[in-house]
Amino acid sequence: MDCVGPVVPYGAVTEGGVHVHEDKLTVTSPVLMCYPAGPSLLANFFCPYSPFAPKLPQQHGSVYWKHGARYLLKNMKGSLLFHQALQDCFSVLDSPVWMDSSTTAECRSLEAAVGGAQKMASLTGSRAYERFTGSQIAKLYRTNPERYLGTERVSLISSFAASLFLGDYAEIDFSDGSGMNLLDINIREWVPTCLDACAPGLAKKLGNPVPSHTILGNISPYLVERYGFSPNCHVIAFTGDNPASLAGMRLEEGDITVSLGTSDTVFLWLKKPQPALEGHVFIHPMSWQAYMGLICSKNGSLARERVCADCADGSWEQFSKSLKETVPGNKGNIGFYYFSVEITPPAIGIHRFNAQDEKVSPDNVEIRSLIEGQFLSKRIHAEKLGYCLSKNWMVILFKIPILCFNFDVPNLYIFLFPYQVLADVFEVPVYTLETTNSACLGAAYQAKFGKSLCYCQFEVLLF
């Protein structure tokens, strides 16, 4: 099986849907896994008579169509399954996904080409990241130039999925395209210097980026024939999971969402972004003039679980009791707990400080040190990206209920008290959002927006 990086044996079994290569840095996934699973999936999740094709939001992965694939895509026979009709369409069969971290050299080269990491962030919304598509394309060209030169089109997973429904190459939308280190978030165009630093002729292979609400065309004759879709069903440009989540949460200017799970994520609606070396700025999936800030922290609930085990004997009741018995501000004690290499900020280790800024050992304020330290880090990095406390509330979304804590005692203050710490740190009220599948809901909103754009503004449509 062809791949970007060390070879994985053909037919090798994936773990969690991916192949982790021998270097432990290269992580790929078979393109065949991106196909809809067949009639049962389509029957369960897609309404054949809807005027919109729904989205399959994912982010940062890439797919490489080989020369001649467009003809096969446009002329699929209804008697064949996707994988049968398109089995000869790809120049790379095992493609990089968001977990890949093998492109550090390409990242530094990209940043150097534009004048440094901050210049890269100012142009594309983020410094060069290993999982972003630009560095992945650069690695493919460096390690397998014949595969790159044999590629007719490069898709993100989102635009790849849209292509399957469209029966043609789908354009990359602005919002998901912001996660490539290739798109100028200020003028919504590819950055020529970045393209040239990755590989020759890349602009043609990417196509032209489009607004996230763009109607790409009608659904493919293949899906009409095989699955009974209406030929009038429109396909809206697909986007990534994070932009779709922002749309699904219906944030307004100045709002902020905190998602607490295995990894913690902060979503921001930004009017005047300040791209920084840590965190990301994407083009907003709904508003032409707005941006989406994103901060991801790898040490989320796993760090909380470790401290609960060490300081509360694994009891969430005791954990919450200790948190409640300590005072806001923790008398100047604070801790930063990075059990694995953190994303934002890039750090590792356990670092505890007292009010005199001296490193200290664990004590009875450990639990509040953890919680306040995690939330304070989120606020600091949000403000660095341009967030300001101009509104009086925030929404907090839990993709995994209850802070991802495995509570075994149904005690109300256990569920509510960490929210109070978040409210104290951000100095605003905190509300919970009941929606758990915000990305799917956002995809539906975006499809509705695309159809209704000529009649009304999205803000009127939703609010």
JSON list of C-alpha atoms in Angstrom, two decimals, residues 22-215:
[
{"chain": "A", "resi": 22, "resn": "GLU", "atom": "CA", "xyz": [7.42, 2.41, 12.91]},
{"chain": "A", "resi": 23, "resn": "ASP", "atom": "CA", "xyz": [8.76, 5.91, 13.50]},
{"chain": "A", "resi": 24, "resn": "LYS", "atom": "CA", "xyz": [5.77, 6.58, 15.81]},
{"chain": "A", "resi": 25, "resn": "LEU", "atom": "CA", "xyz": [5.38, 9.96, 14.11]},
{"chain": "A", "resi": 26, "resn": "THR", "atom": "CA", "xyz": [3.81, 9.03, 10.78]},
{"chain": "A", "resi": 27, "resn": "VAL", "atom": "CA", "xyz": [0.10, 8.28, 11.07]},
{"chain": "A", "resi": 28, "resn": "THR", "atom": "CA", "xyz": [-2.00, 7.45, 8.01]},
{"chain": "A", "resi": 29, "resn": "SER", "atom": "CA", "xyz": [-5.38, 6.01, 7.16]},
{"chain": "A", "resi": 30, "resn": "PRO", "atom": "CA", "xyz": [-6.52, 4.03, 4.10]},
{"chain": "A", "resi": 31, "resn": "VAL", "atom": "CA", "xyz": [-8.46, 6.16, 1.63]},
{"chain": "A", "resi": 32, "resn": "LEU", "atom": "CA", "xyz": [-10.97, 3.32, 1.34]},
{"chain": "A", "resi": 33, "resn": "MET", "atom": "CA", "xyz": [-12.05, 3.99, 4.94]},
{"chain": "A", "resi": 34, "resn": "CYS", "atom": "CA", "xyz": [-13.35, 7.39, 3.88]},
{"chain": "A", "resi": 35, "resn": "TYR", "atom": "CA", "xyz": [-16.05, 5.91, 1.66]},
{"chain": "A", "resi": 36, "resn": "PRO", "atom": "CA", "xyz": [-19.65, 5.73, 2.87]},
{"chain": "A", "resi": 37, "resn": "ALA", "atom": "CA", "xyz": [-20.13, 2.15, 4.04]},
{"chain": "A", "resi": 38, "resn": "GLY", "atom": "CA", "xyz": [-22.93, 1.38, 1.61]},
{"chain": "A", "resi": 39, "resn": "PRO", "atom": "CA", "xyz": [-26.70, 1.39, 1.34]},
{"chain": "A", "resi": 40, "resn": "SER", "atom": "CA", "xyz": [-27.31, 0.87, 5.06]},
{"chain": "A", "resi": 41, "resn": "LEU", "atom": "CA", "xyz": [-25.32, 3.98, 6.03]},
{"chain": "A", "resi": 42, "resn": "LEU", "atom": "CA", "xyz": [-26.92, 6.08, 3.34]},
{"chain": "A", "resi": 43, "resn": "ALA", "atom": "CA", "xyz": [-30.38, 4.83, 4.28]},
{"chain": "A", "resi": 44, "resn": "ASN", "atom": "CA", "xyz": [-29.83, 5.59, 7.96]},
{"chain": "A", "resi": 45, "resn": "PHE", "atom": "CA", "xyz": [-28.19, 8.99, 7.73]},
{"chain": "A", "resi": 46, "resn": "PHE", "atom": "CA", "xyz": [-29.23, 10.61, 4.46]},
{"chain": "A", "resi": 47, "resn": "CYS", "atom": "CA", "xyz": [-32.68, 11.63, 3.34]},
{"chain": "A", "resi": 48, "resn": "PRO", "atom": "CA", "xyz": [-32.86, 10.89, -0.40]},
{"chain": "A", "resi": 49, "resn": "TYR", "atom": "CA", "xyz": [-35.46, 13.59, -1.04]},
{"chain": "A", "resi": 50, "resn": "SER", "atom": "CA", "xyz": [-33.82, 16.40, 0.92]},
{"chain": "A", "resi": 51, "resn": "PRO", "atom": "CA", "xyz": [-32.86, 19.45, -1.18]},
{"chain": "A", "resi": 52, "resn": "PHE", "atom": "CA", "xyz": [-29.43, 19.38, 0.49]},
{"chain": "A", "resi": 53, "resn": "ALA", "atom": "CA", "xyz": [-26.69, 16.80, 0.75]},
{"chain": "A", "resi": 54, "resn": "PRO", "atom": "CA", "xyz": [-25.48, 16.63, 4.37]},
{"chain": "A", "resi": 55, "resn": "LYS", "atom": "CA", "xyz": [-21.84, 17.06, 5.30]},
{"chain": "A", "resi": 56, "resn": "LEU", "atom": "CA", "xyz": [-19.31, 14.62, 6.71]},
{"chain": "A", "resi": 57, "resn": "PRO", "atom": "CA", "xyz": [-17.18, 17.06, 8.71]},
{"chain": "A", "resi": 58, "resn": "GLN", "atom": "CA", "xyz": [-13.57, 16.05, 9.36]},
{"chain": "A", "resi": 59, "resn": "GLN", "atom": "CA", "xyz": [-10.36, 18.04, 9.39]},
{"chain": "A", "resi": 60, "resn": "HIS", "atom": "CA", "xyz": [-6.68, 18.06, 8.35]},
{"chain": "A", "resi": 61, "resn": "GLY", "atom": "CA", "xyz": [-6.60, 14.74, 6.44]},
{"chain": "A", "resi": 62, "resn": "SER", "atom": "CA", "xyz": [-5.81, 14.77, 2.72]},
{"chain": "A", "resi": 63, "resn": "VAL", "atom": "CA", "xyz": [-6.68, 12.61, -0.30]},
{"chain": "A", "resi": 64, "resn": "TYR", "atom": "CA", "xyz": [-4.72, 12.38, -3.56]},
{"chain": "A", "resi": 65, "resn": "TRP", "atom": "CA", "xyz": [-6.62, 11.70, -6.81]},
{"chain": "A", "resi": 66, "resn": "LYS", "atom": "CA", "xyz": [-4.50, 10.44, -9.68]},
{"chain": "A", "resi": 67, "resn": "HIS", "atom": "CA", "xyz": [-4.72, 11.63, -13.28]},
{"chain": "A", "resi": 68, "resn": "GLY", "atom": "CA", "xyz": [-7.88, 10.39, -14.95]},
{"chain": "A", "resi": 69, "resn": "ALA", "atom": "CA", "xyz": [-9.81, 10.04, -11.69]},
{"chain": "A", "resi": 70, "resn": "ARG", "atom": "CA", "xyz": [-12.18, 12.87, -12.53]},
{"chain": "A", "resi": 71, "resn": "TYR", "atom": "CA", "xyz": [-13.55, 10.99, -15.53]},
{"chain": "A", "resi": 72, "resn": "LEU", "atom": "CA", "xyz": [-14.18, 7.89, -13.41]},
{"chain": "A", "resi": 73, "resn": "LEU", "atom": "CA", "xyz": [-15.80, 9.97, -10.68]},
{"chain": "A", "resi": 74, "resn": "LYS", "atom": "CA", "xyz": [-18.16, 11.66, -13.13]},
{"chain": "A", "resi": 75, "resn": "ASN", "atom": "CA", "xyz": [-19.12, 8.38, -14.80]},
{"chain": "A", "resi": 76, "resn": "MET", "atom": "CA", "xyz": [-19.67, 5.93, -11.93]},
{"chain": "A", "resi": 77, "resn": "LYS", "atom": "CA", "xyz": [-22.11, 3.12, -12.71]},
{"chain": "A", "resi": 78, "resn": "GLY", "atom": "CA", "xyz": [-25.03, 2.59, -10.37]},
{"chain": "A", "resi": 79, "resn": "SER", "atom": "CA", "xyz": [-24.37, -1.15, -10.36]},
{"chain": "A", "resi": 80, "resn": "LEU", "atom": "CA", "xyz": [-21.08, -0.66, -8.49]},
{"chain": "A", "resi": 81, "resn": "LEU", "atom": "CA", "xyz": [-20.26, 0.30, -4.90]},
{"chain": "A", "resi": 82, "resn": "PHE", "atom": "CA", "xyz": [-18.06, 3.35, -4.29]},
{"chain": "A", "resi": 83, "resn": "HIS", "atom": "CA", "xyz": [-14.92, 1.32, -3.64]},
{"chain": "A", "resi": 84, "resn": "GLN", "atom": "CA", "xyz": [-15.50, -0.73, -6.79]},
{"chain": "A", "resi": 85, "resn": "ALA", "atom": "CA", "xyz": [-16.12, 2.28, -9.00]},
{"chain": "A", "resi": 86, "resn": "LEU", "atom": "CA", "xyz": [-13.18, 4.30, -7.67]},
{"chain": "A", "resi": 87, "resn": "GLN", "atom": "CA", "xyz": [-10.61, 1.67, -6.76]},
{"chain": "A", "resi": 88, "resn": "ASP", "atom": "CA", "xyz": [-8.13, 2.95, -9.36]},
{"chain": "A", "resi": 89, "resn": "CYS", "atom": "CA", "xyz": [-8.55, 6.66, -8.62]},
{"chain": "A", "resi": 90, "resn": "PHE", "atom": "CA", "xyz": [-5.85, 7.40, -6.06]},
{"chain": "A", "resi": 91, "resn": "SER", "atom": "CA", "xyz": [-2.14, 8.09, -6.36]},
{"chain": "A", "resi": 92, "resn": "VAL", "atom": "CA", "xyz": [-1.73, 7.54, -2.60]},
{"chain": "A", "resi": 93, "resn": "LEU", "atom": "CA", "xyz": [-3.74, 4.78, -0.94]},
{"chain": "A", "resi": 94, "resn": "ASP", "atom": "CA", "xyz": [-2.70, 5.44, 2.66]},
{"chain": "A", "resi": 95, "resn": "SER", "atom": "CA", "xyz": [-3.02, 9.15, 3.38]},
{"chain": "A", "resi": 96, "resn": "PRO", "atom": "CA", "xyz": [-1.88, 11.32, 6.31]},
{"chain": "A", "resi": 97, "resn": "VAL", "atom": "CA", "xyz": [-4.41, 12.27, 8.99]},
{"chain": "A", "resi": 98, "resn": "TRP", "atom": "CA", "xyz": [-4.54, 14.83, 11.80]},
{"chain": "A", "resi": 99, "resn": "MET", "atom": "CA", "xyz": [-2.55, 12.60, 14.18]},
{"chain": "A", "resi": 100, "resn": "ASP", "atom": "CA", "xyz": [0.57, 12.73, 11.97]},
{"chain": "A", "resi": 101, "resn": "SER", "atom": "CA", "xyz": [3.54, 14.60, 13.44]},
{"chain": "A", "resi": 102, "resn": "SER", "atom": "CA", "xyz": [6.30, 13.59, 11.03]},
{"chain": "A", "resi": 103, "resn": "THR", "atom": "CA", "xyz": [6.66, 16.84, 9.07]},
{"chain": "A", "resi": 104, "resn": "THR", "atom": "CA", "xyz": [8.66, 19.08, 11.41]},
{"chain": "A", "resi": 105, "resn": "ALA", "atom": "CA", "xyz": [11.33, 19.72, 8.78]},
{"chain": "A", "resi": 106, "resn": "GLU", "atom": "CA", "xyz": [8.69, 20.73, 6.23]},
{"chain": "A", "resi": 107, "resn": "CYS", "atom": "CA", "xyz": [7.08, 23.06, 8.79]},
{"chain": "A", "resi": 108, "resn": "ARG", "atom": "CA", "xyz": [10.32, 24.90, 9.44]},
{"chain": "A", "resi": 109, "resn": "SER", "atom": "CA", "xyz": [10.93, 25.20, 5.71]},
{"chain": "A", "resi": 110, "resn": "LEU", "atom": "CA", "xyz": [7.45, 26.63, 5.14]},
{"chain": "A", "resi": 111, "resn": "GLU", "atom": "CA", "xyz": [7.91, 29.21, 7.89]},
{"chain": "A", "resi": 112, "resn": "ALA", "atom": "CA", "xyz": [11.30, 30.22, 6.53]},
{"chain": "A", "resi": 113, "resn": "ALA", "atom": "CA", "xyz": [9.82, 30.73, 3.06]},
{"chain": "A", "resi": 114, "resn": "VAL", "atom": "CA", "xyz": [7.36, 33.38, 4.30]},
{"chain": "A", "resi": 115, "resn": "GLY", "atom": "CA", "xyz": [9.65, 35.06, 6.83]},
{"chain": "A", "resi": 116, "resn": "GLY", "atom": "CA", "xyz": [9.15, 33.17, 10.07]},
{"chain": "A", "resi": 117, "resn": "ALA", "atom": "CA", "xyz": [6.55, 31.52, 12.27]},
{"chain": "A", "resi": 118, "resn": "GLN", "atom": "CA", "xyz": [4.69, 34.73, 13.21]},
{"chain": "A", "resi": 119, "resn": "LYS", "atom": "CA", "xyz": [4.48, 35.81, 9.57]},
{"chain": "A", "resi": 120, "resn": "MET", "atom": "CA", "xyz": [3.06, 32.39, 8.74]},
{"chain": "A", "resi": 121, "resn": "ALA", "atom": "CA", "xyz": [0.46, 32.80, 11.51]},
{"chain": "A", "resi": 122, "resn": "SER", "atom": "CA", "xyz": [-0.46, 36.30, 10.33]},
{"chain": "A", "resi": 123, "resn": "LEU", "atom": "CA", "xyz": [-0.99, 35.04, 6.78]},
{"chain": "A", "resi": 124, "resn": "THR", "atom": "CA", "xyz": [-2.63, 31.64, 7.31]},
{"chain": "A", "resi": 125, "resn": "GLY", "atom": "CA", "xyz": [-3.99, 31.86, 10.87]},
{"chain": "A", "resi": 126, "resn": "SER", "atom": "CA", "xyz": [-1.49, 29.44, 12.42]},
{"chain": "A", "resi": 127, "resn": "ARG", "atom": "CA", "xyz": [2.21, 28.87, 12.57]},
{"chain": "A", "resi": 128, "resn": "ALA", "atom": "CA", "xyz": [3.20, 25.80, 10.55]},
{"chain": "A", "resi": 129, "resn": "TYR", "atom": "CA", "xyz": [1.81, 22.66, 12.20]},
{"chain": "A", "resi": 130, "resn": "GLU", "atom": "CA", "xyz": [2.85, 19.10, 11.41]},
{"chain": "A", "resi": 131, "resn": "ARG", "atom": "CA", "xyz": [-0.71, 17.86, 10.92]},
{"chain": "A", "resi": 132, "resn": "PHE", "atom": "CA", "xyz": [-1.68, 20.70, 8.56]},
{"chain": "A", "resi": 133, "resn": "THR", "atom": "CA", "xyz": [-2.00, 19.83, 4.89]},
{"chain": "A", "resi": 134, "resn": "GLY", "atom": "CA", "xyz": [0.68, 22.10, 3.47]},
{"chain": "A", "resi": 135, "resn": "SER", "atom": "CA", "xyz": [3.53, 20.34, 5.24]},
{"chain": "A", "resi": 136, "resn": "GLN", "atom": "CA", "xyz": [1.98, 16.95, 4.41]},
{"chain": "A", "resi": 137, "resn": "ILE", "atom": "CA", "xyz": [1.96, 17.78, 0.70]},
{"chain": "A", "resi": 138, "resn": "ALA", "atom": "CA", "xyz": [5.56, 19.00, 0.95]},
{"chain": "A", "resi": 139, "resn": "LYS", "atom": "CA", "xyz": [6.57, 15.69, 2.53]},
{"chain": "A", "resi": 140, "resn": "LEU", "atom": "CA", "xyz": [4.83, 13.71, -0.20]},
{"chain": "A", "resi": 141, "resn": "TYR", "atom": "CA", "xyz": [6.70, 15.65, -2.88]},
{"chain": "A", "resi": 142, "resn": "ARG", "atom": "CA", "xyz": [10.01, 15.17, -1.05]},
{"chain": "A", "resi": 143, "resn": "THR", "atom": "CA", "xyz": [9.63, 11.45, -0.33]},
{"chain": "A", "resi": 144, "resn": "ASN", "atom": "CA", "xyz": [7.48, 10.27, -3.27]},
{"chain": "A", "resi": 145, "resn": "PRO", "atom": "CA", "xyz": [7.76, 12.85, -6.08]},
{"chain": "A", "resi": 146, "resn": "GLU", "atom": "CA", "xyz": [6.39, 10.41, -8.65]},
{"chain": "A", "resi": 147, "resn": "ARG", "atom": "CA", "xyz": [3.22, 10.01, -6.57]},
{"chain": "A", "resi": 148, "resn": "TYR", "atom": "CA", "xyz": [2.82, 13.76, -6.29]},
{"chain": "A", "resi": 149, "resn": "LEU", "atom": "CA", "xyz": [3.41, 14.33, -10.00]},
{"chain": "A", "resi": 150, "resn": "GLY", "atom": "CA", "xyz": [0.87, 11.59, -10.70]},
{"chain": "A", "resi": 151, "resn": "THR", "atom": "CA", "xyz": [-1.73, 13.47, -8.65]},
{"chain": "A", "resi": 152, "resn": "GLU", "atom": "CA", "xyz": [-4.41, 15.38, -10.53]},
{"chain": "A", "resi": 153, "resn": "ARG", "atom": "CA", "xyz": [-6.21, 16.80, -7.50]},
{"chain": "A", "resi": 154, "resn": "VAL", "atom": "CA", "xyz": [-5.55, 17.14, -3.77]},
{"chain": "A", "resi": 155, "resn": "SER", "atom": "CA", "xyz": [-8.65, 17.10, -1.56]},
{"chain": "A", "resi": 156, "resn": "LEU", "atom": "CA", "xyz": [-9.19, 17.55, 2.13]},
{"chain": "A", "resi": 157, "resn": "ILE", "atom": "CA", "xyz": [-11.27, 14.76, 3.63]},
{"chain": "A", "resi": 158, "resn": "SER", "atom": "CA", "xyz": [-14.19, 17.20, 3.71]},
{"chain": "A", "resi": 159, "resn": "SER", "atom": "CA", "xyz": [-13.94, 18.11, 0.02]},
{"chain": "A", "resi": 160, "resn": "PHE", "atom": "CA", "xyz": [-13.23, 14.45, -0.81]},
{"chain": "A", "resi": 161, "resn": "ALA", "atom": "CA", "xyz": [-16.52, 13.42, 0.81]},
{"chain": "A", "resi": 162, "resn": "ALA", "atom": "CA", "xyz": [-18.28, 16.24, -1.05]},
{"chain": "A", "resi": 163, "resn": "SER", "atom": "CA", "xyz": [-16.76, 14.95, -4.29]},
{"chain": "A", "resi": 164, "resn": "LEU", "atom": "CA", "xyz": [-18.38, 11.55, -3.75]},
{"chain": "A", "resi": 165, "resn": "PHE", "atom": "CA", "xyz": [-21.79, 13.18, -3.52]},
{"chain": "A", "resi": 166, "resn": "LEU", "atom": "CA", "xyz": [-21.14, 15.68, -6.31]},
{"chain": "A", "resi": 167, "resn": "GLY", "atom": "CA", "xyz": [-19.68, 13.19, -8.78]},
{"chain": "A", "resi": 168, "resn": "ASP", "atom": "CA", "xyz": [-16.91, 15.67, -9.54]},
{"chain": "A", "resi": 169, "resn": "TYR", "atom": "CA", "xyz": [-14.01, 17.34, -7.76]},
{"chain": "A", "resi": 170, "resn": "ALA", "atom": "CA", "xyz": [-15.43, 19.52, -4.99]},
{"chain": "A", "resi": 171, "resn": "GLU", "atom": "CA", "xyz": [-13.75, 22.78, -4.07]},
{"chain": "A", "resi": 172, "resn": "ILE", "atom": "CA", "xyz": [-12.16, 23.28, -0.64]},
{"chain": "A", "resi": 173, "resn": "ASP", "atom": "CA", "xyz": [-14.16, 25.65, 1.55]},
{"chain": "A", "resi": 174, "resn": "PHE", "atom": "CA", "xyz": [-12.58, 28.69, 3.21]},
{"chain": "A", "resi": 175, "resn": "SER", "atom": "CA", "xyz": [-13.03, 27.48, 6.77]},
{"chain": "A", "resi": 176, "resn": "ASP", "atom": "CA", "xyz": [-11.55, 23.99, 6.44]},
{"chain": "A", "resi": 177, "resn": "GLY", "atom": "CA", "xyz": [-8.97, 25.39, 4.03]},
{"chain": "A", "resi": 178, "resn": "SER", "atom": "CA", "xyz": [-7.75, 27.62, 6.86]},
{"chain": "A", "resi": 179, "resn": "GLY", "atom": "CA", "xyz": [-6.29, 24.50, 8.46]},
{"chain": "A", "resi": 180, "resn": "MET", "atom": "CA", "xyz": [-3.72, 23.94, 5.72]},
{"chain": "A", "resi": 181, "resn": "ASN", "atom": "CA", "xyz": [-1.10, 26.70, 6.22]},
{"chain": "A", "resi": 182, "resn": "LEU", "atom": "CA", "xyz": [-1.75, 27.57, 2.58]},
{"chain": "A", "resi": 183, "resn": "LEU", "atom": "CA", "xyz": [-4.74, 29.95, 2.58]},
{"chain": "A", "resi": 184, "resn": "ASP", "atom": "CA", "xyz": [-4.44, 33.68, 3.25]},
{"chain": "A", "resi": 185, "resn": "ILE", "atom": "CA", "xyz": [-7.20, 34.23, 5.81]},
{"chain": "A", "resi": 186, "resn": "ASN", "atom": "CA", "xyz": [-7.23, 37.95, 5.07]},
{"chain": "A", "resi": 187, "resn": "ILE", "atom": "CA", "xyz": [-7.98, 37.83, 1.32]},
{"chain": "A", "resi": 188, "resn": "ARG", "atom": "CA", "xyz": [-9.31, 34.23, 1.06]},
{"chain": "A", "resi": 189, "resn": "GLU", "atom": "CA", "xyz": [-6.79, 33.16, -1.56]},
{"chain": "A", "resi": 190, "resn": "TRP", "atom": "CA", "xyz": [-3.94, 30.65, -1.66]},
{"chain": "A", "resi": 191, "resn": "VAL", "atom": "CA", "xyz": [-0.57, 32.12, -0.67]},
{"chain": "A", "resi": 192, "resn": "PRO", "atom": "CA", "xyz": [1.73, 31.66, -3.71]},
{"chain": "A", "resi": 193, "resn": "THR", "atom": "CA", "xyz": [4.87, 31.59, -1.57]},
{"chain": "A", "resi": 194, "resn": "CYS", "atom": "CA", "xyz": [3.46, 28.78, 0.56]},
{"chain": "A", "resi": 195, "resn": "LEU", "atom": "CA", "xyz": [2.35, 26.80, -2.48]},
{"chain": "A", "resi": 196, "resn": "ASP", "atom": "CA", "xyz": [5.76, 27.12, -4.11]},
{"chain": "A", "resi": 197, "resn": "ALA", "atom": "CA", "xyz": [7.49, 26.08, -0.89]},
{"chain": "A", "resi": 198, "resn": "CYS", "atom": "CA", "xyz": [5.46, 22.86, -0.80]},
{"chain": "A", "resi": 199, "resn": "ALA", "atom": "CA", "xyz": [5.52, 21.52, -4.35]},
{"chain": "A", "resi": 200, "resn": "PRO", "atom": "CA", "xyz": [5.37, 22.65, -8.00]},
{"chain": "A", "resi": 201, "resn": "GLY", "atom": "CA", "xyz": [2.02, 23.16, -9.70]},
{"chain": "A", "resi": 202, "resn": "LEU", "atom": "CA", "xyz": [0.11, 22.93, -6.42]},
{"chain": "A", "resi": 203, "resn": "ALA", "atom": "CA", "xyz": [-2.42, 25.68, -7.16]},
{"chain": "A", "resi": 204, "resn": "LYS", "atom": "CA", "xyz": [-3.89, 23.70, -10.06]},
{"chain": "A", "resi": 205, "resn": "LYS", "atom": "CA", "xyz": [-4.09, 20.55, -7.94]},
{"chain": "A", "resi": 206, "resn": "LEU", "atom": "CA", "xyz": [-5.98, 22.37, -5.16]},
{"chain": "A", "resi": 207, "resn": "GLY", "atom": "CA", "xyz": [-8.53, 24.24, -7.27]},
{"chain": "A", "resi": 208, "resn": "ASN", "atom": "CA", "xyz": [-10.05, 27.52, -6.10]},
{"chain": "A", "resi": 209, "resn": "PRO", "atom": "CA", "xyz": [-11.22, 27.85, -2.47]},
{"chain": "A", "resi": 210, "resn": "VAL", "atom": "CA", "xyz": [-14.86, 28.86, -2.00]},
{"chain": "A", "resi": 211, "resn": "PRO", "atom": "CA", "xyz": [-17.08, 30.27, 0.78]},
{"chain": "A", "resi": 212, "resn": "SER", "atom": "CA", "xyz": [-18.31, 27.55, 3.12]},
{"chain": "A", "resi": 213, "resn": "HIS", "atom": "CA", "xyz": [-21.95, 28.05, 2.13]},
{"chain": "A", "resi": 214, "resn": "THR", "atom": "CA", "xyz": [-21.34, 27.64, -1.63]},
{"chain": "A", "resi": 215, "resn": "ILE", "atom": "CA", "xyz": [-23.72, 25.42, -3.58]}
]
